[in-house]
Amino acid sequence: MIFCALLAGCDKNPTVIDDSPSAPAPVATAPLPEMLSGYHFQSADTQALQDDQFANPGMLWVDRGEELWTTAPQTGKPACAGCHNDAATDMAGVAAHFPKYNKSLDTVVNLEGQINHCRVEHQQSSPLVYESDDLLALSAYVGYQSNGLPIEVAIDGPAAPAFAAGQAYFYTRRGQLNLACNHCHEDNVGRMLRGDKLSQGQAGGYPAYRLEWQSIGSLHRRLRFCNVGVRAEPFAFGATQYIELELYLKWRAQGLPVETPAVRR
Amino acid sequence: MLKARISVPARARQGEIMAVKTLISHPMETGFRRNSLGQAIPRDILTRFECRYNEKPVFTATLHPAVAANPFIAFHVRAQDSGKLEFIWTDQDDQVTRVTRELTVDPAA
């Protein structure tokens, strides 16, 4: 129980929310009095690296995404740019509204899911592998067009069940250490957990370059780490549970700016 | 070819000290790590970086396994004559990535 020894709050009662499908939509009130991006909890050096639009290593993927944006697939279908034109105008603010309900798929998709939907449906190409450099590059490039714009997701209508499931997941204890997300990202914000200063677990910077990974990574890669950290079995990249959780996290980050590509320790 | 980012002014005054920044995508795999099956991951690193100003080397660096992935190298160059700046990265197998930038130098005020 190393984590418990390091953390206060292990003995507190968990806030368990009924996540059965019939549960009423939970009341959506901001869980934290002050919203702080993960940026706030990084060292001055890491913040400087994120702020430097040149030196930020995540920009290598943004550059690659820009190339892919204008590259037509082998199938004779148009490039992303063929339908969406100039990303700087057409994609500005788009990432800030994901995950969102997609009508033709009749489900909530995140940005990666939307990009792969366009690949399959509109480009007749195979979906890009989650966490492949190409999918990271495209999601970083599209995400970057919203850099600085406030996060705002819809949680009503067809998105309501996904939101409720994501919120329930957030407050449910799991893993051998029996901790829920809130035990670290609400009850212990600002305290040290080994080498990390615990942040509020905000999701606005992804895909983000993590120094430990020496690479850019998706939000789902980060979530898998947080699952493994409490010795819980992580879900697959792109799993429904992570998309629901992502929707909850984005609602929780409502108003914070998109920071893609953020830099984290 | 690897993906490189270069930040250097396109115009400068003679004698001006220019800040030059470079970033290149490379895993800089140390050769000391093992994969999940216990097999050694082969070393794969850039070993040399050079900046040439009108053919003349003005900055060189030797890179080793301890350098982090996606090496960021920043340095200063004094503007002398108009011409070209070349940025050359060489990996352990002598594969070369080369990027060129034109520079216009105006006479000192």
Short mmCIF file of C-alpha atoms in Angstrom, two decimals:
data_model
loop_
_atom_site.label_atom_id
_atom_site.label_comp_id
_atom_site.label_asym_id
_atom_site.label_seq_id
_atom_site.Cartn_x
_atom_site.Cartn_y
_atom_site.Cartn_z
CA MET A 1 0.00 0.00 0.00
CA ILE A 2 2.74 2.41 -0.96
CA PHE A 3 0.34 4.87 -2.55
CA CYS A 4 -1.85 4.89 0.54
CA ALA A 5 1.15 5.54 2.73
CA LEU A 6 2.05 8.48 0.54
CA LEU A 7 -1.41 9.86 0.31
CA ALA A 8 -3.84 11.23 2.79
CA GLY A 9 -7.46 10.53 2.04
CA CYS A 10 -7.26 6.74 1.59
CA ASP A 11 -9.47 6.24 4.61
CA LYS A 12 -12.19 8.59 3.43
CA ASN A 13 -15.47 7.19 2.27
CA PRO A 14 -15.72 6.99 -1.50
CA THR A 15 -18.35 8.88 -3.39
CA VAL A 16 -19.93 6.05 -5.32
CA ILE A 17 -22.45 6.94 -7.97
CA ASP A 18 -24.86 4.39 -9.34
CA ASP A 19 -23.68 3.79 -12.89
CA SER A 20 -26.44 1.45 -13.96
CA PRO A 21 -27.98 2.50 -17.31
CA SER A 22 -31.24 3.50 -15.66
CA ALA A 23 -29.57 5.99 -13.31
CA PRO A 24 -30.82 9.55 -13.71
CA ALA A 25 -28.37 12.03 -15.24
CA PRO A 26 -26.23 13.35 -12.39
CA VAL A 27 -26.41 17.00 -11.52
CA ALA A 28 -23.65 18.75 -13.39
CA THR A 29 -22.04 21.23 -11.01
CA ALA A 30 -18.35 22.05 -11.09
CA PRO A 31 -16.52 19.79 -8.62
CA LEU A 32 -13.66 22.17 -7.90
CA PRO A 33 -13.84 25.73 -6.59
CA GLU A 34 -10.95 26.86 -8.81
CA MET A 35 -10.08 25.33 -12.16
CA LEU A 36 -6.38 24.90 -12.76
CA SER A 37 -4.77 23.36 -15.80
CA GLY A 38 -2.04 20.77 -15.32
CA TYR A 39 0.32 23.47 -16.60
CA HIS A 40 0.01 25.21 -13.24
CA PHE A 41 1.58 22.20 -11.48
CA GLN A 42 4.58 21.78 -13.76
CA SER A 43 8.07 23.11 -13.07
CA ALA A 44 9.09 26.46 -14.57
CA ASP A 45 11.32 24.66 -17.08
CA THR A 46 8.53 22.43 -18.32
CA GLN A 47 6.16 25.40 -18.55
CA ALA A 48 8.76 27.30 -20.58
CA LEU A 49 9.10 24.36 -22.95
CA GLN A 50 5.33 24.29 -23.50
CA ASP A 51 5.18 28.06 -24.03
CA ASP A 52 7.96 28.09 -26.61
CA GLN A 53 6.06 27.42 -29.81
CA PHE A 54 9.31 26.48 -31.44
CA ALA A 55 11.04 24.30 -28.84
CA ASN A 56 7.86 22.50 -27.71
CA PRO A 57 8.65 18.99 -28.99
CA GLY A 58 4.93 18.28 -29.48
CA MET A 59 5.13 20.65 -32.45
CA LEU A 60 7.04 17.95 -34.36
CA TRP A 61 3.76 16.01 -34.48
CA VAL A 62 1.78 19.13 -35.34
CA ASP A 63 4.09 19.67 -38.32
CA ARG A 64 3.64 16.06 -39.37
CA GLY A 65 -0.13 16.44 -39.02
CA GLU A 66 -0.05 19.44 -41.32
CA GLU A 67 1.58 17.30 -44.00
CA LEU A 68 -0.94 14.49 -43.54
CA TRP A 69 -3.79 17.01 -43.71
CA THR A 70 -2.96 17.77 -47.33
CA THR A 71 -1.91 14.25 -48.38
CA ALA A 72 -4.56 12.43 -50.41
CA PRO A 73 -5.04 8.72 -49.63
CA GLN A 74 -4.28 6.02 -52.21
CA THR A 75 -8.01 5.40 -52.68
CA GLY A 76 -8.55 8.38 -54.99
CA LYS A 77 -10.59 10.12 -52.30
CA PRO A 78 -9.75 13.68 -51.26
CA ALA A 79 -7.23 14.62 -48.56
CA CYS A 80 -8.57 16.03 -45.28
CA ALA A 81 -7.93 19.46 -46.81
CA GLY A 82 -10.06 18.50 -49.83
CA CYS A 83 -13.23 18.57 -47.73
CA HIS A 84 -12.25 20.74 -44.79
CA ASN A 85 -10.07 23.32 -46.58
CA ASP A 86 -7.80 25.39 -44.41
CA ALA A 87 -7.42 23.83 -40.98
CA ALA A 88 -6.56 27.19 -39.40
CA THR A 89 -10.09 28.42 -40.10
CA ASP A 90 -12.16 25.25 -40.59
CA MET A 91 -10.79 23.41 -37.57
CA ALA A 92 -10.46 26.39 -35.19
CA GLY A 93 -12.38 25.54 -32.02
CA VAL A 94 -13.42 22.09 -33.28
CA ALA A 95 -11.32 20.04 -30.85
CA ALA A 96 -12.66 22.10 -27.93
CA HIS A 97 -16.08 20.44 -28.43
CA PHE A 98 -14.90 16.82 -28.43
CA PRO A 99 -15.91 14.19 -27.41
CA LYS A 100 -19.30 14.71 -28.98
CA TYR A 101 -22.23 12.78 -30.34
CA ASN A 102 -21.78 11.71 -33.96
CA LYS A 103 -25.04 11.24 -35.79
CA SER A 104 -23.96 8.77 -38.44
CA LEU A 105 -22.19 6.56 -35.89
CA ASP A 106 -24.98 7.11 -33.34
CA THR A 107 -22.46 7.27 -30.52
CA VAL A 108 -20.20 9.69 -28.71
CA VAL A 109 -16.76 9.87 -30.35
CA ASN A 110 -13.56 11.61 -29.37
CA LEU A 111 -11.35 13.48 -31.81
CA GLU A 112 -9.33 10.37 -32.66
CA GLY A 113 -12.58 8.51 -33.32
CA GLN A 114 -13.86 11.32 -35.56
CA ILE A 115 -10.63 11.38 -37.57
CA ASN A 116 -10.80 7.63 -38.07
CA HIS A 117 -14.47 7.93 -39.00
CA CYS A 118 -13.47 10.37 -41.75
CA ARG A 119 -10.71 8.01 -42.86
CA VAL A 120 -13.06 5.06 -43.17
CA GLU A 121 -16.27 6.77 -44.29
CA HIS A 122 -14.99 9.69 -46.37
CA GLN A 123 -11.59 8.45 -47.53
CA GLN A 124 -12.32 4.72 -47.83
CA SER A 125 -9.07 4.05 -46.02
CA SER A 126 -8.23 1.86 -43.06
CA PRO A 127 -8.52 3.48 -39.64
CA LEU A 128 -5.23 4.66 -38.16
CA VAL A 129 -3.99 2.60 -35.24
CA TYR A 130 -4.64 4.33 -31.93
CA GLU A 131 -1.39 5.83 -30.59
CA SER A 132 0.31 5.51 -33.98
CA ASP A 133 2.43 8.53 -34.88
CA ASP A 134 0.05 9.39 -37.73
CA LEU A 135 -3.09 9.46 -35.59
CA LEU A 136 -1.24 11.39 -32.89
CA ALA A 137 -0.01 13.80 -35.56
CA LEU A 138 -3.48 14.42 -37.00
CA SER A 139 -5.15 14.79 -33.61
CA ALA A 140 -2.33 17.08 -32.43
CA TYR A 141 -2.66 19.15 -35.59
CA VAL A 142 -6.44 19.46 -35.36
CA GLY A 143 -6.16 20.01 -31.59
CA TYR A 144 -3.58 22.75 -32.10
CA GLN A 145 -6.08 24.77 -34.17
CA SER A 146 -8.05 25.20 -30.92
CA ASN A 147 -5.04 26.13 -28.81
CA GLY A 148 -6.10 28.84 -26.35
CA LEU A 149 -9.84 28.45 -26.99
CA PRO A 150 -12.11 27.42 -24.12
CA ILE A 151 -13.20 23.79 -23.76
CA GLU A 152 -16.95 23.35 -24.07
CA VAL A 153 -18.70 20.01 -24.55
CA ALA A 154 -22.37 19.09 -24.82
CA ILE A 155 -23.52 16.64 -22.15
CA ASP A 156 -27.24 16.69 -22.82
CA GLY A 157 -29.42 14.75 -25.24
CA PRO A 158 -27.74 11.72 -26.79
CA ALA A 159 -24.50 12.47 -24.91
CA ALA A 160 -26.16 12.30 -21.46
CA PRO A 161 -25.73 8.55 -20.82
CA ALA A 162 -22.03 8.67 -21.76
CA PHE A 163 -21.54 11.66 -19.48
CA ALA A 164 -23.23 9.91 -16.57
CA ALA A 165 -21.12 6.78 -17.09
CA GLY A 166 -17.93 8.85 -17.24
CA GLN A 167 -18.78 10.72 -14.08
CA ALA A 168 -19.56 7.47 -12.28
CA TYR A 169 -16.26 6.03 -13.43
CA PHE A 170 -14.40 9.04 -12.07
CA TYR A 171 -15.79 8.59 -8.58
CA THR A 172 -15.55 4.79 -8.39
CA ARG A 173 -12.71 3.15 -6.47
CA ARG A 174 -10.71 0.60 -8.35
CA GLY A 175 -7.50 -1.42 -8.43
CA GLN A 176 -5.59 -3.12 -5.64
CA LEU A 177 -5.01 0.30 -4.09
CA ASN A 178 -8.75 0.92 -4.16
CA LEU A 179 -8.57 4.55 -5.19
CA ALA A 180 -10.88 6.63 -7.37
CA CYS A 181 -9.72 9.47 -9.62
CA ASN A 182 -10.96 12.07 -7.14
CA HIS A 183 -8.77 10.72 -4.34
CA CYS A 184 -5.73 11.96 -6.20
CA HIS A 185 -7.13 14.70 -8.44
CA GLU A 186 -9.49 16.42 -6.01
CA ASP A 187 -8.56 15.45 -2.46
CA ASN A 188 -4.79 15.66 -2.85
CA VAL A 189 -4.24 18.36 -5.46
CA GLY A 190 -0.90 20.13 -5.02
CA ARG A 191 0.66 17.35 -2.92
CA MET A 192 3.59 15.29 -4.14
CA LEU A 193 3.15 11.72 -5.32
CA ARG A 194 6.69 10.48 -5.75
CA GLY A 195 8.15 12.81 -8.40
CA ASP A 196 4.85 14.31 -9.50
CA LYS A 197 2.89 17.20 -8.11
CA LEU A 198 -0.72 16.05 -8.27
CA SER A 199 -2.82 18.21 -10.56
CA GLN A 200 -6.57 18.35 -10.92
CA GLY A 201 -6.35 15.76 -13.70
CA GLN A 202 -7.57 18.16 -16.37
CA ALA A 203 -7.64 16.85 -19.92
CA GLY A 204 -7.22 19.99 -22.05
CA GLY A 205 -3.60 19.52 -23.11
CA TYR A 206 -3.83 16.25 -25.02
CA PRO A 207 -2.27 14.87 -27.11
CA ALA A 208 0.55 16.09 -24.87
CA TYR A 209 4.30 15.60 -24.95
CA ARG A 210 5.35 13.83 -21.81
CA LEU A 211 9.04 14.00 -20.96
CA GLU A 212 8.89 10.56 -19.34
CA TRP A 213 7.51 9.08 -22.58
CA GLN A 214 9.95 11.05 -24.74
CA SER A 215 6.99 11.33 -27.06
CA ILE A 216 3.61 12.83 -27.54
CA GLY A 217 0.78 10.64 -26.22
CA SER A 218 -3.00 10.60 -26.23
CA LEU A 219 -5.23 11.21 -23.24
CA HIS A 220 -6.00 7.49 -23.21
CA ARG A 221 -2.32 6.70 -22.75
CA ARG A 222 -2.35 8.97 -19.69
CA LEU A 223 -5.54 7.33 -18.38
CA ARG A 224 -3.96 3.90 -18.76
CA PHE A 225 -1.09 5.10 -16.57
CA CYS A 226 -3.51 6.38 -13.94
CA ASN A 227 -5.26 2.98 -13.96
CA VAL A 228 -2.02 1.03 -13.69
CA GLY A 229 -0.88 3.42 -10.94
CA VAL A 230 -3.59 2.07 -8.65
CA ARG A 231 -2.94 -1.45 -9.98
CA ALA A 232 -6.18 -1.63 -11.89
CA GLU A 233 -6.45 -3.31 -15.28
CA PRO A 234 -6.33 -0.55 -17.94
CA PHE A 235 -8.77 -0.50 -20.86
CA ALA A 236 -7.70 -0.65 -24.50
CA PHE A 237 -6.95 2.61 -26.31
CA GLY A 238 -10.18 4.07 -27.61
CA ALA A 239 -12.35 1.93 -25.29
CA THR A 240 -15.91 3.15 -24.73
CA GLN A 241 -15.19 3.55 -21.01
CA TYR A 242 -12.33 5.94 -21.75
CA ILE A 243 -14.43 7.95 -24.20
CA GLU A 244 -17.14 8.32 -21.57
CA LEU A 245 -14.51 9.31 -19.01
CA GLU A 246 -13.00 11.73 -21.53
CA LEU A 247 -16.38 13.40 -21.96
CA TYR A 248 -16.70 13.80 -18.21
CA LEU A 249 -13.14 15.14 -17.95
CA LYS A 250 -13.74 17.67 -20.72
CA TRP A 251 -16.92 18.87 -19.07
CA ARG A 252 -15.01 19.09 -15.80
CA ALA A 253 -12.38 21.21 -17.63
CA GLN A 254 -15.11 23.45 -19.12
CA GLY A 255 -13.74 26.95 -19.70
CA LEU A 256 -10.07 26.01 -19.40
CA PRO A 257 -8.17 26.61 -22.64
CA VAL A 258 -7.16 23.85 -25.01
CA GLU A 259 -3.37 23.55 -24.62
CA THR A 260 -2.56 20.99 -27.31
CA PRO A 261 0.29 20.13 -27.47
CA ALA A 262 0.94 20.57 -23.74
CA VAL A 263 4.23 19.48 -22.17
CA ARG A 264 4.15 17.41 -19.01
CA ARG A 265 6.84 15.85 -16.86
CA MET B 1 14.24 11.96 -43.91
CA LEU B 2 13.68 12.97 -40.33
CA LYS B 3 11.44 15.85 -39.43
CA ALA B 4 13.39 18.93 -38.40
CA ARG B 5 12.35 22.37 -37.17
CA ILE B 6 14.69 25.30 -37.55
CA SER B 7 14.30 28.78 -36.16
CA VAL B 8 16.72 31.31 -37.67
CA PRO B 9 16.09 34.84 -38.94
CA ALA B 10 15.85 35.23 -42.72
CA ARG B 11 17.42 38.72 -42.49
CA ALA B 12 20.02 40.17 -40.19
CA ARG B 13 22.44 43.08 -39.92
CA GLN B 14 26.13 42.45 -40.38
CA GLY B 15 27.74 41.68 -37.02
CA GLU B 16 24.41 40.81 -35.41
CA ILE B 17 24.39 37.81 -33.07
CA MET B 18 21.55 35.56 -34.20
CA ALA B 19 19.86 33.00 -31.96
CA VAL B 20 19.49 29.70 -33.82
CA LYS B 21 17.25 26.91 -32.56
CA THR B 22 16.90 23.41 -33.97
CA LEU B 23 14.66 20.48 -33.09
CA ILE B 24 14.60 17.11 -34.80
CA SER B 25 12.40 14.05 -34.38
CA HIS B 26 14.51 11.07 -33.37
CA PRO B 27 14.00 8.31 -30.78
CA MET B 28 17.62 8.46 -29.48
CA GLU B 29 17.26 4.85 -28.37
CA THR B 30 20.11 4.22 -25.95
CA GLY B 31 20.71 0.53 -26.61
CA PHE B 32 20.50 -0.11 -22.87
CA ARG B 33 16.78 -0.80 -22.71
CA ARG B 34 14.88 -4.05 -23.08
CA ASN B 35 11.41 -4.61 -24.49
CA SER B 36 8.56 -6.40 -22.71
CA LEU B 37 9.97 -9.76 -23.89
CA GLY B 38 13.35 -9.04 -22.34
CA GLN B 39 15.09 -8.56 -25.67
CA ALA B 40 17.60 -5.73 -25.98
CA ILE B 41 16.33 -2.77 -28.05
CA PRO B 42 19.13 -1.93 -30.47
CA ARG B 43 20.86 1.40 -30.14
CA ASP B 44 19.62 4.02 -32.60
CA ILE B 45 21.04 7.48 -32.09
CA LEU B 46 22.15 10.60 -33.90
CA THR B 47 25.88 10.96 -33.39
CA ARG B 48 26.68 14.33 -34.88
CA PHE B 49 25.17 17.72 -35.55
CA GLU B 50 26.78 20.43 -37.61
CA CYS B 51 25.78 23.91 -38.71
CA ARG B 52 27.63 25.34 -41.72
CA TYR B 53 27.50 28.98 -42.74
CA ASN B 54 28.52 29.38 -46.39
CA GLU B 55 30.29 26.00 -46.24
CA LYS B 56 32.21 26.89 -43.08
CA PRO B 57 31.36 24.93 -39.90
CA VAL B 58 30.21 27.40 -37.22
CA PHE B 59 28.80 24.96 -34.68
CA THR B 60 29.27 21.22 -34.18
CA ALA B 61 28.15 18.80 -31.51
CA THR B 62 28.75 15.12 -30.84
CA LEU B 63 25.69 13.33 -29.49
CA HIS B 64 25.73 10.35 -27.14
CA PRO B 65 23.15 7.84 -25.85
CA ALA B 66 22.27 10.00 -22.83
CA VAL B 67 20.73 12.71 -25.01
CA ALA B 68 16.92 12.69 -24.78
CA ALA B 69 14.68 11.85 -27.73
CA ASN B 70 13.98 14.65 -30.23
CA PRO B 71 17.19 16.60 -29.57
CA PHE B 72 16.82 20.35 -29.18
CA ILE B 73 20.01 22.26 -29.92
CA ALA B 74 20.28 26.05 -29.64
CA PHE B 75 23.29 28.24 -30.27
CA HIS B 76 24.34 31.63 -31.62
CA VAL B 77 25.86 32.64 -34.94
CA ARG B 78 27.26 36.01 -35.93
CA ALA B 79 25.82 37.32 -39.22
CA GLN B 80 28.57 38.10 -41.73
CA ASP B 81 27.58 37.67 -45.37
CA SER B 82 24.42 36.78 -47.19
CA GLY B 83 24.28 33.13 -48.12
CA LYS B 84 23.11 29.87 -46.76
CA LEU B 85 23.02 28.13 -43.42
CA GLU B 86 23.07 24.33 -43.53
CA PHE B 87 21.96 22.11 -40.69
CA ILE B 88 23.25 18.56 -40.84
CA TRP B 89 22.43 15.67 -38.54
CA THR B 90 24.23 12.36 -38.99
CA ASP B 91 23.10 9.13 -37.34
CA GLN B 92 25.16 6.14 -36.20
CA ASP B 93 24.79 4.55 -39.66
CA ASP B 94 25.92 7.71 -41.46
CA GLN B 95 22.41 8.57 -42.65
CA VAL B 96 22.28 12.31 -43.13
CA THR B 97 19.40 14.75 -42.66
CA ARG B 98 20.13 18.14 -44.16
CA VAL B 99 18.09 21.35 -44.06
CA THR B 100 19.13 24.61 -45.69
CA ARG B 101 18.04 28.19 -44.95
CA GLU B 102 18.83 31.32 -46.90
CA LEU B 103 20.06 34.35 -45.01
CA THR B 104 20.19 37.94 -46.23
CA VAL B 105 22.68 40.16 -44.42
CA ASP B 106 22.27 43.94 -44.61
CA PRO B 107 25.27 46.21 -44.07
CA ALA B 108 25.76 47.36 -40.51
CA ALA B 109 23.99 50.65 -39.76
#
